[in-house]
CSV table of C-alpha atoms and ligand atoms in Angstrom, one decimal:
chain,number,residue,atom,x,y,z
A,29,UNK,CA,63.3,87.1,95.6
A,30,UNK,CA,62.3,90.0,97.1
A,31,UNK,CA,64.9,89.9,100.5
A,32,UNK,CA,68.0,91.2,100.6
A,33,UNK,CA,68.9,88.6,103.2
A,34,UNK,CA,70.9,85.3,101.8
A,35,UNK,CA,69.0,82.3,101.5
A,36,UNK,CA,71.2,80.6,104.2
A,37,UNK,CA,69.1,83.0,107.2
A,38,UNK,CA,66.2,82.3,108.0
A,39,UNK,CA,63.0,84.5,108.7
A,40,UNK,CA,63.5,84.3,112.6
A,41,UNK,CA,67.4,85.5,111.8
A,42,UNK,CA,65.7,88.7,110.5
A,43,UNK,CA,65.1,90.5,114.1
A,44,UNK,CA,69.0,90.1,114.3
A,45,UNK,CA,71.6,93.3,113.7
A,46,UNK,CA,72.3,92.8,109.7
A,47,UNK,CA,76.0,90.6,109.5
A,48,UNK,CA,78.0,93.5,108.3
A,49,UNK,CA,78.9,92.6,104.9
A,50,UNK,CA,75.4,92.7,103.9
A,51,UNK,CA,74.9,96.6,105.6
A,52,UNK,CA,77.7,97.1,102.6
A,53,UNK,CA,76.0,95.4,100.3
A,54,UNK,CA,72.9,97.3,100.6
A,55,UNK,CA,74.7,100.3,100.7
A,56,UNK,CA,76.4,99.8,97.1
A,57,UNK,CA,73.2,98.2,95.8
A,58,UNK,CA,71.3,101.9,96.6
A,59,UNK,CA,74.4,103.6,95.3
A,60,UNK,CA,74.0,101.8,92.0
A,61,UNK,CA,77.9,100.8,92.6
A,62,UNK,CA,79.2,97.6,90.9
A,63,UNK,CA,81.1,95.1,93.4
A,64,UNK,CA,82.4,93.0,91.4
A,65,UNK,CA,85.5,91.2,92.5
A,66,UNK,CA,88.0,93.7,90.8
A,67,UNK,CA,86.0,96.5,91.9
A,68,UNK,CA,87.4,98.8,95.1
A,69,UNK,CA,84.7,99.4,97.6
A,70,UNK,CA,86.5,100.9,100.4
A,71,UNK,CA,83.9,104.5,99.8
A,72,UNK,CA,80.9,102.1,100.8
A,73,UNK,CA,83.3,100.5,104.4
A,74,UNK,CA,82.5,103.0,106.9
A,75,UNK,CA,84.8,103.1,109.8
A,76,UNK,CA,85.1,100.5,112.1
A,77,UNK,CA,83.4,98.3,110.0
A,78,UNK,CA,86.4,96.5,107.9
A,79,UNK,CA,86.9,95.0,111.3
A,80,UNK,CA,83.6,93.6,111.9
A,81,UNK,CA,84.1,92.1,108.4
A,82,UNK,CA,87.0,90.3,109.3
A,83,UNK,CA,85.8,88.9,112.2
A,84,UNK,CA,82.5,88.1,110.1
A,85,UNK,CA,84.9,86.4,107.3
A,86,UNK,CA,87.0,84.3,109.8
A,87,UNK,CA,83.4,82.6,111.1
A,88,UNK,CA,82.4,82.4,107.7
A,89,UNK,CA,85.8,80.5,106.6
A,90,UNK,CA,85.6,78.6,109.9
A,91,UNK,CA,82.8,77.2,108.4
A,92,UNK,CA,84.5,76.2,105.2
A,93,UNK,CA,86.9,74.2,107.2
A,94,UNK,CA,84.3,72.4,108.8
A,95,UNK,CA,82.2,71.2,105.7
A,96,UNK,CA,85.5,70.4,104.1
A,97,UNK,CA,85.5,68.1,107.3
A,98,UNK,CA,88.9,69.4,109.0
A,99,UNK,CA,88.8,69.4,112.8
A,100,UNK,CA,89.9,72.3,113.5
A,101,UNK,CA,89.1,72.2,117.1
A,102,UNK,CA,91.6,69.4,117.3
A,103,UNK,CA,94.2,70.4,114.7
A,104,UNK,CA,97.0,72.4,116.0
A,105,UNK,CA,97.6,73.5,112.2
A,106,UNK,CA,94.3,74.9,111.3
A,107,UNK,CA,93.1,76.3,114.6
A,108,UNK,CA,93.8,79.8,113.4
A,109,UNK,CA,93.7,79.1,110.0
A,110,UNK,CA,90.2,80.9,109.1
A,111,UNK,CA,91.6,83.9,111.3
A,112,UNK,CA,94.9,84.1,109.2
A,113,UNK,CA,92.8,83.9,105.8
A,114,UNK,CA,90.5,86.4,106.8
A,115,UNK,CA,93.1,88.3,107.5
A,116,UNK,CA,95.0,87.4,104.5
A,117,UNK,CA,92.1,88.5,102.3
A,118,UNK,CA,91.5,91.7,103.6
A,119,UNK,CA,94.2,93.4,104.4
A,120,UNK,CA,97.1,91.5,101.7
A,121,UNK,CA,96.2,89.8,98.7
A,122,UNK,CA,92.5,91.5,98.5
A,123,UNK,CA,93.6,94.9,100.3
A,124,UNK,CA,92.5,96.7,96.8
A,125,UNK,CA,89.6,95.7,97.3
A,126,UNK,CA,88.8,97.3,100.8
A,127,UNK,CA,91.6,99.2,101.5
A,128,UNK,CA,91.8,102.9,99.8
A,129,UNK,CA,94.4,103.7,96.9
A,130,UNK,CA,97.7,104.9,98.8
A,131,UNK,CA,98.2,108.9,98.4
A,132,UNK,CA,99.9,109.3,95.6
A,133,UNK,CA,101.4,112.9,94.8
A,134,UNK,CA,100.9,114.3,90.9
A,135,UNK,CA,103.0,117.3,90.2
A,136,UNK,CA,103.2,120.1,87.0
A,137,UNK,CA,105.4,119.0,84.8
A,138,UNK,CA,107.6,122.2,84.6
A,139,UNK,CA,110.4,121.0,82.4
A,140,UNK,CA,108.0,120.3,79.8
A,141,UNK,CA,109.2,116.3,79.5
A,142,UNK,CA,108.1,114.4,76.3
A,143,UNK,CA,110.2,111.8,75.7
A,144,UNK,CA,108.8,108.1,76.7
A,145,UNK,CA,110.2,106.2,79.7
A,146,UNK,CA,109.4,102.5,80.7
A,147,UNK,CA,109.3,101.2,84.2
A,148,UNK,CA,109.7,97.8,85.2
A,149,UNK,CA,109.8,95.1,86.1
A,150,UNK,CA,107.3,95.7,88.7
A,151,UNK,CA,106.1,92.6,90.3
A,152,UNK,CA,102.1,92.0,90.3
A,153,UNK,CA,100.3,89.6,92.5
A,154,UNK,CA,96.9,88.7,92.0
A,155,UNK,CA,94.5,86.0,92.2
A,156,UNK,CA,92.2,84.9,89.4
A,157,UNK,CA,88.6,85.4,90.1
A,158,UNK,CA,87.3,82.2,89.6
A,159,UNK,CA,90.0,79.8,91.6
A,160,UNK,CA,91.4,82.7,93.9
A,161,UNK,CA,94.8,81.1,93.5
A,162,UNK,CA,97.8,83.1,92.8
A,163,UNK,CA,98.6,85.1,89.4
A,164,UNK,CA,102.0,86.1,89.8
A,165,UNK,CA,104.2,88.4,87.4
A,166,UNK,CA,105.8,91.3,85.8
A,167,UNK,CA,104.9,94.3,84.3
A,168,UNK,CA,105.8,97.3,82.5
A,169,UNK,CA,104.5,100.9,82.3
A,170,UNK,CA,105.4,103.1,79.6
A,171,UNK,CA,104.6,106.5,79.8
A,172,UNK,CA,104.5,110.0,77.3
A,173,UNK,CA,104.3,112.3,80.0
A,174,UNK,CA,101.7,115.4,79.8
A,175,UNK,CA,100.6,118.2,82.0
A,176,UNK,CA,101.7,116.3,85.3
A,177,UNK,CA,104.2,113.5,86.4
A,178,UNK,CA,104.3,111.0,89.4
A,179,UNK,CA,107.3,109.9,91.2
A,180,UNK,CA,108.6,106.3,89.6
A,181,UNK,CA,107.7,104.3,92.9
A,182,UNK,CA,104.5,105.2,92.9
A,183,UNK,CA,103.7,103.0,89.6
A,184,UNK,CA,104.7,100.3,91.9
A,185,UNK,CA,102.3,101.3,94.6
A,186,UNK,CA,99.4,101.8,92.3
A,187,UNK,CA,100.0,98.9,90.6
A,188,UNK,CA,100.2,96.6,93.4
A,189,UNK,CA,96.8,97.8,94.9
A,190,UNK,CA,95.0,97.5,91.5
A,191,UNK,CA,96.6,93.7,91.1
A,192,UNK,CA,95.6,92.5,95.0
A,193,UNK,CA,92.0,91.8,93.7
A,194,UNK,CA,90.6,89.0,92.6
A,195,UNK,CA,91.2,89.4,88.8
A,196,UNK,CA,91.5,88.4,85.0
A,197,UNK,CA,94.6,89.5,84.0
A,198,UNK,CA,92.9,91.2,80.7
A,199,UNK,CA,90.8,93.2,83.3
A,200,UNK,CA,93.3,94.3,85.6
A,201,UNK,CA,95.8,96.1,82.8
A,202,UNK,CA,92.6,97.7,81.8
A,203,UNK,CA,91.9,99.2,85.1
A,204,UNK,CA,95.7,100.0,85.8
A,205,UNK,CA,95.8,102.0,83.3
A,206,UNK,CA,92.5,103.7,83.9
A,207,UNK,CA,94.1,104.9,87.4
A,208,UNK,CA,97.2,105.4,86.0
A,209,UNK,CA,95.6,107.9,83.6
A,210,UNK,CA,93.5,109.4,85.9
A,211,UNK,CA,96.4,110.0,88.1
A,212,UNK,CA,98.9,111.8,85.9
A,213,UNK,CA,97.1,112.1,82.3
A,214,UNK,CA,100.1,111.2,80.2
A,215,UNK,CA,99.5,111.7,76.8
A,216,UNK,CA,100.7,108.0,76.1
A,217,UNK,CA,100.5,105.3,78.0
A,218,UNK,CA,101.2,101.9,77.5
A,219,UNK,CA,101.3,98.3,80.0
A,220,UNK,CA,102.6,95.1,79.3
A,221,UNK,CA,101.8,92.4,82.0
A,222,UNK,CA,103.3,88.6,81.9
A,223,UNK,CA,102.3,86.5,84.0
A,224,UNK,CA,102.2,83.0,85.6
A,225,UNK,CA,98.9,81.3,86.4
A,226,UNK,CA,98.9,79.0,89.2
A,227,UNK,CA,95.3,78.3,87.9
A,228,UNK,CA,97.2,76.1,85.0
A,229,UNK,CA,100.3,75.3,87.0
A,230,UNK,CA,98.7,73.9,90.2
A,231,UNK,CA,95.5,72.3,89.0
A,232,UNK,CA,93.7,72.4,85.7
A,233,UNK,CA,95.5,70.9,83.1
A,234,UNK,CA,99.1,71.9,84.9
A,235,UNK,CA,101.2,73.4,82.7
A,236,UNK,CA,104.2,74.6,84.5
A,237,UNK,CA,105.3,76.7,81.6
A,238,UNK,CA,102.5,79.1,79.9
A,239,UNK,CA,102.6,82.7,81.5
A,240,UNK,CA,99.9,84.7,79.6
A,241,UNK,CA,101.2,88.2,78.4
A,242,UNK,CA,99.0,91.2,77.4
A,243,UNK,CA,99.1,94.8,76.8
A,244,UNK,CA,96.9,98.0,76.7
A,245,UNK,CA,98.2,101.2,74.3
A,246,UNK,CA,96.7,104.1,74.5
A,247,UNK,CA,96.8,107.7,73.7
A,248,UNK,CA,100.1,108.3,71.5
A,249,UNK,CA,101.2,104.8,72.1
A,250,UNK,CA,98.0,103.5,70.2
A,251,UNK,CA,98.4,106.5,67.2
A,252,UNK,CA,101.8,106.4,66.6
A,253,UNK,CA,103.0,102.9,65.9
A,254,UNK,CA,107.0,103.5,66.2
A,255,UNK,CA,105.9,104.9,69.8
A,256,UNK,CA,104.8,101.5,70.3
A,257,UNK,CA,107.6,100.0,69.1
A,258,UNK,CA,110.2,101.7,71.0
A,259,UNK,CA,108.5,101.0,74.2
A,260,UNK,CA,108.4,97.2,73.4
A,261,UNK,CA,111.8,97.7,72.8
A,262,UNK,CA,112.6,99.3,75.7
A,263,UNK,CA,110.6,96.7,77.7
A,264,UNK,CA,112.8,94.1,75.8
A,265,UNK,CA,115.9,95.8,76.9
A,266,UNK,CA,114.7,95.8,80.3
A,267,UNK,CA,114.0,92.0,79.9
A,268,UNK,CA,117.7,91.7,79.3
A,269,UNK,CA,119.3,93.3,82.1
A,270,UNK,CA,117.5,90.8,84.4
A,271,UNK,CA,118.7,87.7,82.3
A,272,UNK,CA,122.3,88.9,81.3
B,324,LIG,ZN1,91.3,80.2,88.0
């Protein structure tokens, strides 16, 4: 197929202005720029135009309502229901993928630090990628610090715009930790993740119980295997003080 226009429009629909999602589309396509559902796009959203995708979402989920045969013209519930989710998507539980990273200050470390610190629990909230129901959890950063440091909320901040994609969970450590690194280029750095998947707990084969837990090492964390064991230690300890 040679058209860039979705099967659903038809040749007539052509003349019309381009629905805005598919202007952004084209643009990332000439950019060579993956958009996969983890990925940020928020470069390729000029201004104005995360508005025009709401408003182009909310029809578009309007429509799901209808074929899944709700009458939402009569249903006091769900009248606004595809103009909450549109919302809901863009600007909350999806907001990493449209909305850019918060600023987040890096600064020399002067006192010359080296010894590790964890952070955590921070709470993560994500949606798996092929469901979009909720992935919710904990996680853990443990850092070596090198040439600069960030303040300790901004884990928290970076974390929770990586995690509001669509993800795997195997996925979104990985790019944490990319961002984390290219925000403060610790010499180690390490991030545990547990977390529940409604995926299993709400449909599926419902298993209230399983979390799924994974980790990513890297730098002096991945050489230096008491490093690695005294920040699962640490994240242990951490563990404890919510329990005790
Ligand atoms: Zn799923």
């Amino acid at each position: 197929m040679t058209s860039t226009l979705p099967s659903g429009l038809s040749s007539s629909a052509a003349s019309l202005p381009l629905p805005v999602s598919l202007r952004i589309r084209q643009r990332l396509q000439e950019a060579g720029v993956p958009f996969l559902a983890n990925d940020n796009i928020s470069a390729y959203i000029a201004e104005g135009e995360l508005n025009q995708l709401e408003a182009e979402v909310t029809g578009r989920v309007r429509d799901l309502l209808r074929s899944l045969v709700i009458d939402i013209d009569n249903d006091h519930n769900t009248e606004e229901t595809a103009e909450r989710v549109a919302r809901m998507y863009l600007h909350e539980v999806f907001k990493g993928r449209y909305h850019e990273q918060p600023k987040i200050a890096s600064f020399p470390n002067v006192k010359q630090l080296d010894e590790i610190y964890t952070v955590g629990p921070i709470t993560v909230r994500s949606a798996c990628s092929h469901h979009l129901v909720p992935i919710l959890g904990n996680c853990w950063i443990g850092i070596k610090p090198g040439e600069r440091v960030i303040g300790l909320s901004k884990f928290s901040r970076v974390a929770d715009w990586v995690f509001s994609r669509p993800h795997i969970q195997e996925e979104a450590v990985i790019i944490l930790a990319d961002e984390i690194e290219r925000l403060c280029q610790p010499l180690g750095l390490a991030i545990l993740v547990k977390a529940q998947h409604y995926c299993m707990k709400w449909r599926g084969v419902k298993e209230p119980q399983t979390s799924m837990v994974n980790s990513v090492v890297r730098g002096d964390f991945r050489h230096d295997p008491n490093l690695k064991a005294e920040f699962f230690e640490l994240v242990k300890q951490q563990e404890s003080m919510l329990t005790s």
